[in-house]
């Protein structure tokens, strides 16, 4: 495993360990969160907020958490907004085109590791 | 005895007067002629045009020879207003042979439409002469009486069709000529080379402006609704390079979708197929490099068998997605991430339901067309289902046209042929018809009620990492409801929907997630005096609940509402207000946007 992934794994482990009992709002799943191709969702808005809501809809991230280390909706929006325009487009387009099963990672939705989210990897290092 | 006789005579005269059609009195004839020729200074143009038509109608019934001249002028020059047709009809009623040349000229004129020619033929029949123009051998004197016209003129008659009997030139009577024209017109329509389309307002038009039956989409006679949609979105492809940063970047988001659905009385089916590609390449200066590709392909279909409003439903869906990402760490080229993931779904569902929701946007367009014609007093009779079907299929056939020109020409021609549109539309009415044809507010307008419940079975292939919530065989209960109504002359829409989903028969220690939701939307559309879309108010609300059924999971509840208001003040000025409010388990999100644009409309002149 690469060094970066190792760090990510430690972070995820820490987050899960420290996550129990903290004040986190997971958010509500959309129709397409589970169920495969028989259930469908409308296209996500091609904005940073729209893309991050899709992650909440899919159960990939939480809405808010009192643990500031968590990758929540607010972190998601801030991270995408900080990207250069080309990377921003790629991340947003990728999230909008992904199925919910592709967006969830280990620890979702309470303590997801953003480095494992393939669409966020378009955002670069 | 004498008193009885006088009384009887008076009654007979009174009965005769009452029974006779209203005719302009001699004193009135001069006034009617003056009204037709000159707009009174105290009368607006629209009122004058109405009064002129009434005056022309009365002159046509007056039996007064003074009316012949003015009616001839109207028949010859008024090709844009129905007053021209009133005049043609009136000339037939007056029965004056002086009208024969102009009536024959109208019949032979390819720029005149079929309705005008038919009226001219009827008028000539009333006068008792031939429909053929007095050209050719010995025509001058005898042509007017219908005895010596040659076959040359019959070619003019044949212009409306292909197989005019009168083309033999063997003393075809006016009646025979008219019949031959009708037959020829019908024959040509069946042959897919419709003769519709000739008309003066829009110029000489080729017959191909109106798609023949062979060019129309094949839709079953008992079809309640049908659609075919092709959507291609490839507008977000970008590529860039600059020497300042020595950076290359490329990204593309390309998607295509095909949808088809047919709703018949006893059977409905539809299918969709879609593909989506997201690709990116970002190569800044240095070792860093990000490459990625995401491919998604999906298809689904649905069939329903109806018995009255109740139906059995079968659904099937398949989807495959592949993701590839490569990310080179700029600080450590050995720390490169490369990941490829793929998922695949194959699922079916069966169940039952009630009702159906149709997209009635095209039907609303027909209704708007009828209302537009009625407001312009150009609606001769209601648009029956046969004509409505032909109009909609014609628009469907012409959907690929960049311009609305052919749709306008075809619409006018179809309405004229069916006797629905009275007279050739003037510039104002043509503009209003064009607005109806271009109305983008008629996209996806639902109508009806639909409820269904189904049990699904399928196989989901998922990567092992991260641990998927659902993988392998998955059974589920699915329910959906939809409602749509178009009210207040189709300017008000109320629609809603609901869904529910529950995983069934989950293996031990495997969650059974569930989700349900309902939404409602209200839309009010506004139009200007001449059918210009002015804007819309859009209010919607939705409620969602979900349960992941995981340890320490929360039951989610989200309530959202949106308000949108767009108002175009003029072509360069408008106001857009949009606001949204969301609440998800105590977290509140509010957003509002107000955009007001005021444009100074330029007036320019150049010599």
Short mmCIF file of N, CA and C in Angstrom, two decimals, chain B residues 441-556:
data_model
loop_
_atom_site.label_atom_id
_atom_site.label_comp_id
_atom_site.label_asym_id
_atom_site.label_seq_id
_atom_site.Cartn_x
_atom_site.Cartn_y
_atom_site.Cartn_z
N UNK B 441 -42.57 26.10 -23.06
CA UNK B 441 -43.19 25.79 -21.76
C UNK B 441 -44.10 24.57 -21.85
N UNK B 442 -44.15 23.96 -23.02
CA UNK B 442 -45.02 22.78 -23.19
C UNK B 442 -44.23 21.49 -23.09
N UNK B 443 -42.99 21.56 -22.61
CA UNK B 443 -42.15 20.37 -22.50
C UNK B 443 -42.49 19.65 -21.19
N UNK B 444 -42.74 18.35 -21.30
CA UNK B 444 -43.04 17.50 -20.14
C UNK B 444 -44.18 18.06 -19.30
N UNK B 445 -45.37 17.92 -19.81
CA UNK B 445 -46.56 18.39 -19.08
C UNK B 445 -47.41 17.16 -18.74
N UNK B 446 -47.33 16.70 -17.50
CA UNK B 446 -48.00 15.45 -17.13
C UNK B 446 -49.50 15.62 -16.90
N UNK B 447 -50.22 14.55 -17.16
CA UNK B 447 -51.66 14.55 -16.89
C UNK B 447 -52.09 13.13 -16.56
N UNK B 448 -52.80 12.97 -15.45
CA UNK B 448 -53.32 11.66 -15.08
C UNK B 448 -52.84 11.22 -13.70
N UNK B 449 -53.24 10.01 -13.35
CA UNK B 449 -52.86 9.42 -12.06
C UNK B 449 -52.27 8.05 -12.35
N UNK B 450 -51.21 7.70 -11.64
CA UNK B 450 -50.58 6.40 -11.85
C UNK B 450 -50.04 5.89 -10.52
N UNK B 451 -50.33 4.65 -10.20
CA UNK B 451 -49.83 4.01 -8.98
C UNK B 451 -49.38 2.61 -9.32
N UNK B 452 -48.22 2.20 -8.88
CA UNK B 452 -47.85 0.80 -9.07
C UNK B 452 -47.00 0.28 -7.92
N UNK B 453 -47.07 -1.05 -7.76
CA UNK B 453 -46.33 -1.75 -6.72
C UNK B 453 -45.70 -2.97 -7.39
N UNK B 454 -44.41 -3.19 -7.16
CA UNK B 454 -43.74 -4.31 -7.83
C UNK B 454 -42.70 -4.94 -6.91
N UNK B 455 -42.42 -6.18 -7.20
CA UNK B 455 -41.36 -6.89 -6.48
C UNK B 455 -40.22 -7.11 -7.45
N UNK B 456 -39.01 -6.75 -7.02
CA UNK B 456 -37.86 -6.84 -7.91
C UNK B 456 -36.87 -7.91 -7.48
N UNK B 457 -36.23 -8.46 -8.47
CA UNK B 457 -35.18 -9.46 -8.23
C UNK B 457 -34.04 -9.13 -9.17
N UNK B 458 -32.82 -9.22 -8.66
CA UNK B 458 -31.71 -8.90 -9.55
C UNK B 458 -30.38 -9.28 -8.95
N UNK B 459 -29.37 -9.11 -9.75
CA UNK B 459 -28.01 -9.42 -9.32
C UNK B 459 -27.15 -8.17 -9.48
N UNK B 460 -26.51 -7.78 -8.39
CA UNK B 460 -25.65 -6.60 -8.41
C UNK B 460 -24.20 -7.03 -8.21
N UNK B 461 -23.36 -6.73 -9.15
CA UNK B 461 -21.93 -7.04 -9.03
C UNK B 461 -21.23 -5.78 -8.50
N UNK B 462 -20.61 -5.91 -7.33
CA UNK B 462 -19.94 -4.78 -6.72
C UNK B 462 -18.52 -5.18 -6.32
N UNK B 463 -17.61 -4.20 -6.26
CA UNK B 463 -16.27 -4.52 -5.76
C UNK B 463 -16.34 -4.93 -4.29
N UNK B 464 -15.40 -5.72 -3.86
CA UNK B 464 -15.39 -6.16 -2.47
C UNK B 464 -15.03 -5.03 -1.51
N UNK B 465 -14.20 -4.09 -1.99
CA UNK B 465 -13.79 -2.96 -1.17
C UNK B 465 -14.20 -1.65 -1.86
N UNK B 466 -14.85 -0.77 -1.14
CA UNK B 466 -15.30 -0.91 0.23
C UNK B 466 -16.45 -1.90 0.35
N UNK B 467 -16.69 -2.39 1.53
CA UNK B 467 -17.73 -3.39 1.73
C UNK B 467 -19.06 -2.84 1.24
N UNK B 468 -19.66 -3.45 0.25
CA UNK B 468 -20.91 -2.89 -0.30
C UNK B 468 -22.09 -3.14 0.63
N UNK B 469 -23.02 -2.22 0.64
CA UNK B 469 -24.24 -2.41 1.44
C UNK B 469 -25.09 -3.50 0.79
N UNK B 470 -25.16 -3.49 -0.52
CA UNK B 470 -25.93 -4.49 -1.25
C UNK B 470 -25.05 -5.07 -2.35
N UNK B 471 -25.04 -6.39 -2.45
CA UNK B 471 -24.26 -7.04 -3.49
C UNK B 471 -24.85 -8.42 -3.73
N UNK B 472 -24.60 -8.97 -4.91
CA UNK B 472 -25.16 -10.28 -5.23
C UNK B 472 -26.66 -10.20 -5.49
N UNK B 473 -27.37 -11.24 -5.08
CA UNK B 473 -28.82 -11.24 -5.28
C UNK B 473 -29.48 -10.23 -4.36
N UNK B 474 -30.33 -9.43 -4.93
CA UNK B 474 -31.04 -8.44 -4.13
C UNK B 474 -32.51 -8.46 -4.52
N UNK B 475 -33.36 -8.68 -3.52
CA UNK B 475 -34.80 -8.61 -3.74
C UNK B 475 -35.31 -7.32 -3.09
N UNK B 476 -36.29 -6.72 -3.71
CA UNK B 476 -36.79 -5.46 -3.14
C UNK B 476 -38.24 -5.23 -3.50
N UNK B 477 -38.88 -4.41 -2.69
CA UNK B 477 -40.25 -3.98 -2.93
C UNK B 477 -40.19 -2.54 -3.41
N UNK B 478 -40.83 -2.29 -4.53
CA UNK B 478 -40.79 -0.94 -5.12
C UNK B 478 -42.21 -0.42 -5.30
N UNK B 479 -42.42 0.83 -5.02
CA UNK B 479 -43.73 1.45 -5.25
C UNK B 479 -43.53 2.86 -5.77
N UNK B 480 -44.40 3.26 -6.68
CA UNK B 480 -44.33 4.63 -7.20
C UNK B 480 -45.72 5.16 -7.46
N UNK B 481 -45.86 6.45 -7.34
CA UNK B 481 -47.12 7.11 -7.66
C UNK B 481 -46.80 8.42 -8.37
N UNK B 482 -47.67 8.80 -9.26
CA UNK B 482 -47.47 10.07 -9.98
C UNK B 482 -48.83 10.68 -10.28
N UNK B 483 -48.87 11.99 -10.30
CA UNK B 483 -50.10 12.71 -10.59
C UNK B 483 -49.77 13.96 -11.38
N UNK B 484 -50.63 14.30 -12.31
CA UNK B 484 -50.44 15.54 -13.06
C UNK B 484 -51.77 16.07 -13.55
N UNK B 485 -51.97 17.36 -13.49
CA UNK B 485 -53.20 17.97 -14.00
C UNK B 485 -52.85 19.31 -14.64
N UNK B 486 -53.47 19.58 -15.76
CA UNK B 486 -53.28 20.86 -16.47
C UNK B 486 -54.59 21.62 -16.40
N UNK B 487 -54.57 22.77 -15.77
CA UNK B 487 -55.80 23.50 -15.47
C UNK B 487 -55.74 24.92 -16.04
N UNK B 488 -56.89 25.58 -15.97
CA UNK B 488 -56.99 26.99 -16.34
C UNK B 488 -56.40 27.24 -17.74
N UNK B 489 -57.00 26.64 -18.73
CA UNK B 489 -56.52 26.77 -20.10
C UNK B 489 -55.04 26.38 -20.23
N UNK B 490 -54.66 25.37 -19.47
CA UNK B 490 -53.31 24.80 -19.52
C UNK B 490 -52.23 25.77 -19.03
N UNK B 491 -52.63 26.83 -18.33
CA UNK B 491 -51.64 27.76 -17.79
C UNK B 491 -51.26 27.42 -16.35
N UNK B 492 -51.95 26.47 -15.77
CA UNK B 492 -51.67 26.06 -14.39
C UNK B 492 -51.43 24.57 -14.38
N UNK B 493 -50.33 24.19 -13.76
CA UNK B 493 -50.02 22.76 -13.67
C UNK B 493 -49.82 22.37 -12.21
N UNK B 494 -50.47 21.29 -11.82
CA UNK B 494 -50.25 20.73 -10.49
C UNK B 494 -49.77 19.30 -10.69
N UNK B 495 -48.65 18.97 -10.11
CA UNK B 495 -48.13 17.62 -10.30
C UNK B 495 -47.49 17.14 -9.00
N UNK B 496 -47.31 15.86 -8.91
CA UNK B 496 -46.71 15.30 -7.71
C UNK B 496 -46.27 13.88 -7.95
N UNK B 497 -45.54 13.37 -7.00
CA UNK B 497 -45.07 11.99 -7.13
C UNK B 497 -44.67 11.45 -5.77
N UNK B 498 -44.56 10.16 -5.69
CA UNK B 498 -44.14 9.51 -4.45
C UNK B 498 -43.42 8.23 -4.80
N UNK B 499 -42.51 7.80 -3.94
CA UNK B 499 -41.80 6.55 -4.16
C UNK B 499 -41.56 5.87 -2.81
N UNK B 500 -41.35 4.57 -2.88
CA UNK B 500 -40.97 3.82 -1.69
C UNK B 500 -40.15 2.63 -2.14
N UNK B 501 -39.16 2.27 -1.32
CA UNK B 501 -38.29 1.15 -1.67
C UNK B 501 -37.83 0.46 -0.39
N UNK B 502 -37.94 -0.85 -0.37
CA UNK B 502 -37.53 -1.63 0.80
C UNK B 502 -36.84 -2.90 0.33
N UNK B 503 -35.66 -3.17 0.88
CA UNK B 503 -35.00 -4.43 0.52
C UNK B 503 -35.68 -5.57 1.26
N UNK B 504 -35.94 -6.64 0.54
CA UNK B 504 -36.61 -7.81 1.12
C UNK B 504 -35.61 -8.97 1.20
N UNK B 505 -35.89 -9.89 2.10
CA UNK B 505 -35.17 -11.17 2.17
C UNK B 505 -33.65 -10.99 2.25
N UNK B 506 -33.22 -9.98 2.97
CA UNK B 506 -31.77 -9.76 3.11
C UNK B 506 -31.17 -10.88 3.96
N UNK B 507 -29.99 -11.35 3.61
CA UNK B 507 -29.36 -12.39 4.41
C UNK B 507 -29.12 -11.89 5.83
N UNK B 508 -28.85 -12.84 6.73
CA UNK B 508 -28.60 -12.48 8.13
C UNK B 508 -27.40 -11.54 8.21
N UNK B 509 -27.47 -10.62 9.15
CA UNK B 509 -26.41 -9.63 9.37
C UNK B 509 -26.19 -8.70 8.17
N UNK B 510 -27.18 -8.64 7.34
CA UNK B 510 -27.13 -7.73 6.19
C UNK B 510 -28.28 -6.73 6.33
N UNK B 511 -28.01 -5.47 6.16
CA UNK B 511 -29.08 -4.48 6.37
C UNK B 511 -30.18 -4.57 5.31
N UNK B 512 -31.34 -4.08 5.71
CA UNK B 512 -32.47 -3.94 4.77
C UNK B 512 -32.82 -2.46 4.67
N UNK B 513 -32.07 -1.70 3.90
CA UNK B 513 -32.34 -0.27 3.84
C UNK B 513 -33.68 0.03 3.18
N UNK B 514 -34.23 1.16 3.56
CA UNK B 514 -35.51 1.57 2.97
C UNK B 514 -35.50 3.08 2.76
N UNK B 515 -36.31 3.52 1.84
CA UNK B 515 -36.43 4.95 1.57
C UNK B 515 -37.82 5.23 1.01
N UNK B 516 -38.35 6.39 1.34
CA UNK B 516 -39.65 6.79 0.80
C UNK B 516 -39.66 8.31 0.67
N UNK B 517 -40.48 8.78 -0.22
CA UNK B 517 -40.53 10.22 -0.40
C UNK B 517 -41.76 10.64 -1.18
N UNK B 518 -42.10 11.91 -1.05
CA UNK B 518 -43.23 12.47 -1.80
C UNK B 518 -42.90 13.90 -2.17
N UNK B 519 -43.40 14.32 -3.31
CA UNK B 519 -43.13 15.70 -3.74
C UNK B 519 -44.36 16.25 -4.45
N UNK B 520 -44.47 17.55 -4.44
CA UNK B 520 -45.58 18.23 -5.13
C UNK B 520 -45.04 19.49 -5.77
N UNK B 521 -45.59 19.83 -6.91
CA UNK B 521 -45.12 21.02 -7.62
C UNK B 521 -46.30 21.76 -8.23
N UNK B 522 -46.19 23.07 -8.18
CA UNK B 522 -47.22 23.95 -8.74
C UNK B 522 -46.53 24.88 -9.72
N UNK B 523 -47.03 24.96 -10.93
CA UNK B 523 -46.43 25.87 -11.91
C UNK B 523 -47.52 26.72 -12.57
N UNK B 524 -47.28 27.99 -12.63
CA UNK B 524 -48.21 28.90 -13.30
C UNK B 524 -47.47 29.57 -14.46
N UNK B 525 -47.98 29.39 -15.66
CA UNK B 525 -47.33 29.95 -16.84
C UNK B 525 -48.07 31.22 -17.28
N UNK B 526 -47.31 32.16 -17.75
CA UNK B 526 -47.92 33.42 -18.20
C UNK B 526 -47.53 33.69 -19.65
N UNK B 527 -48.48 34.22 -20.39
CA UNK B 527 -48.26 34.54 -21.80
C UNK B 527 -48.68 35.98 -22.06
N UNK B 528 -48.06 36.57 -23.04
CA UNK B 528 -48.42 37.92 -23.45
C UNK B 528 -49.64 37.92 -24.35
N UNK B 529 -50.01 39.11 -24.77
CA UNK B 529 -51.23 39.27 -25.56
C UNK B 529 -51.19 38.47 -26.86
N UNK B 530 -50.01 38.29 -27.40
CA UNK B 530 -49.89 37.59 -28.67
C UNK B 530 -49.19 36.24 -28.52
N UNK B 531 -49.31 35.68 -27.33
CA UNK B 531 -48.81 34.32 -27.14
C UNK B 531 -47.34 34.22 -26.79
N UNK B 532 -46.67 35.33 -26.55
CA UNK B 532 -45.26 35.26 -26.14
C UNK B 532 -45.18 34.71 -24.72
N UNK B 533 -44.34 33.71 -24.48
CA UNK B 533 -44.16 33.25 -23.10
C UNK B 533 -43.53 34.37 -22.26
N UNK B 534 -44.20 34.74 -21.18
CA UNK B 534 -43.72 35.85 -20.34
C UNK B 534 -42.95 35.37 -19.12
N UNK B 535 -43.22 34.15 -18.69
CA UNK B 535 -42.53 33.66 -17.50
C UNK B 535 -43.36 32.62 -16.79
N UNK B 536 -42.87 32.24 -15.63
CA UNK B 536 -43.56 31.20 -14.87
C UNK B 536 -43.21 31.32 -13.39
N UNK B 537 -44.15 30.88 -12.58
CA UNK B 537 -43.91 30.74 -11.15
C UNK B 537 -43.85 29.25 -10.87
N UNK B 538 -42.89 28.84 -10.09
CA UNK B 538 -42.67 27.43 -9.83
C UNK B 538 -42.50 27.26 -8.33
N UNK B 539 -43.40 26.53 -7.71
CA UNK B 539 -43.29 26.27 -6.27
C UNK B 539 -43.31 24.77 -6.07
N UNK B 540 -42.36 24.26 -5.32
CA UNK B 540 -42.34 22.81 -5.10
C UNK B 540 -41.91 22.49 -3.67
N UNK B 541 -42.29 21.34 -3.22
CA UNK B 541 -41.92 20.88 -1.88
C UNK B 541 -41.75 19.37 -1.92
N UNK B 542 -40.84 18.87 -1.11
CA UNK B 542 -40.66 17.42 -1.06
C UNK B 542 -40.29 16.98 0.35
N UNK B 543 -40.67 15.78 0.65
CA UNK B 543 -40.37 15.17 1.95
C UNK B 543 -39.78 13.80 1.68
N UNK B 544 -38.63 13.51 2.32
CA UNK B 544 -37.98 12.22 2.15
C UNK B 544 -37.66 11.64 3.51
N UNK B 545 -37.80 10.34 3.61
CA UNK B 545 -37.35 9.64 4.82
C UNK B 545 -36.56 8.42 4.38
N UNK B 546 -35.59 8.02 5.19
CA UNK B 546 -34.79 6.85 4.82
C UNK B 546 -34.22 6.19 6.07
N UNK B 547 -33.90 4.93 5.91
CA UNK B 547 -33.29 4.18 7.01
C UNK B 547 -32.26 3.23 6.40
N UNK B 548 -30.97 3.43 6.74
CA UNK B 548 -29.93 2.56 6.20
C UNK B 548 -29.92 1.19 6.87
N UNK B 549 -30.59 1.07 8.01
CA UNK B 549 -30.67 -0.19 8.75
C UNK B 549 -29.29 -0.71 9.13
N UNK B 550 -28.42 0.22 9.47
CA UNK B 550 -27.08 -0.15 9.95
C UNK B 550 -27.01 0.10 11.46
N UNK B 551 -26.01 -0.50 12.09
CA UNK B 551 -25.86 -0.28 13.52
C UNK B 551 -25.58 1.22 13.77
N UNK B 552 -26.18 1.78 14.75
CA UNK B 552 -26.03 3.19 15.12
C UNK B 552 -26.50 4.13 14.00
N UNK B 553 -27.27 3.61 13.08
CA UNK B 553 -27.70 4.48 11.98
C UNK B 553 -28.82 5.41 12.44
N UNK B 554 -29.01 6.45 11.68
CA UNK B 554 -30.08 7.38 11.98
C UNK B 554 -31.16 7.26 10.90
N UNK B 555 -32.37 7.51 11.32
CA UNK B 555 -33.44 7.60 10.32
C UNK B 555 -33.42 9.01 9.76
N UNK B 556 -33.24 9.12 8.47
CA UNK B 556 -33.13 10.44 7.86
C UNK B 556 -34.48 11.02 7.51
#
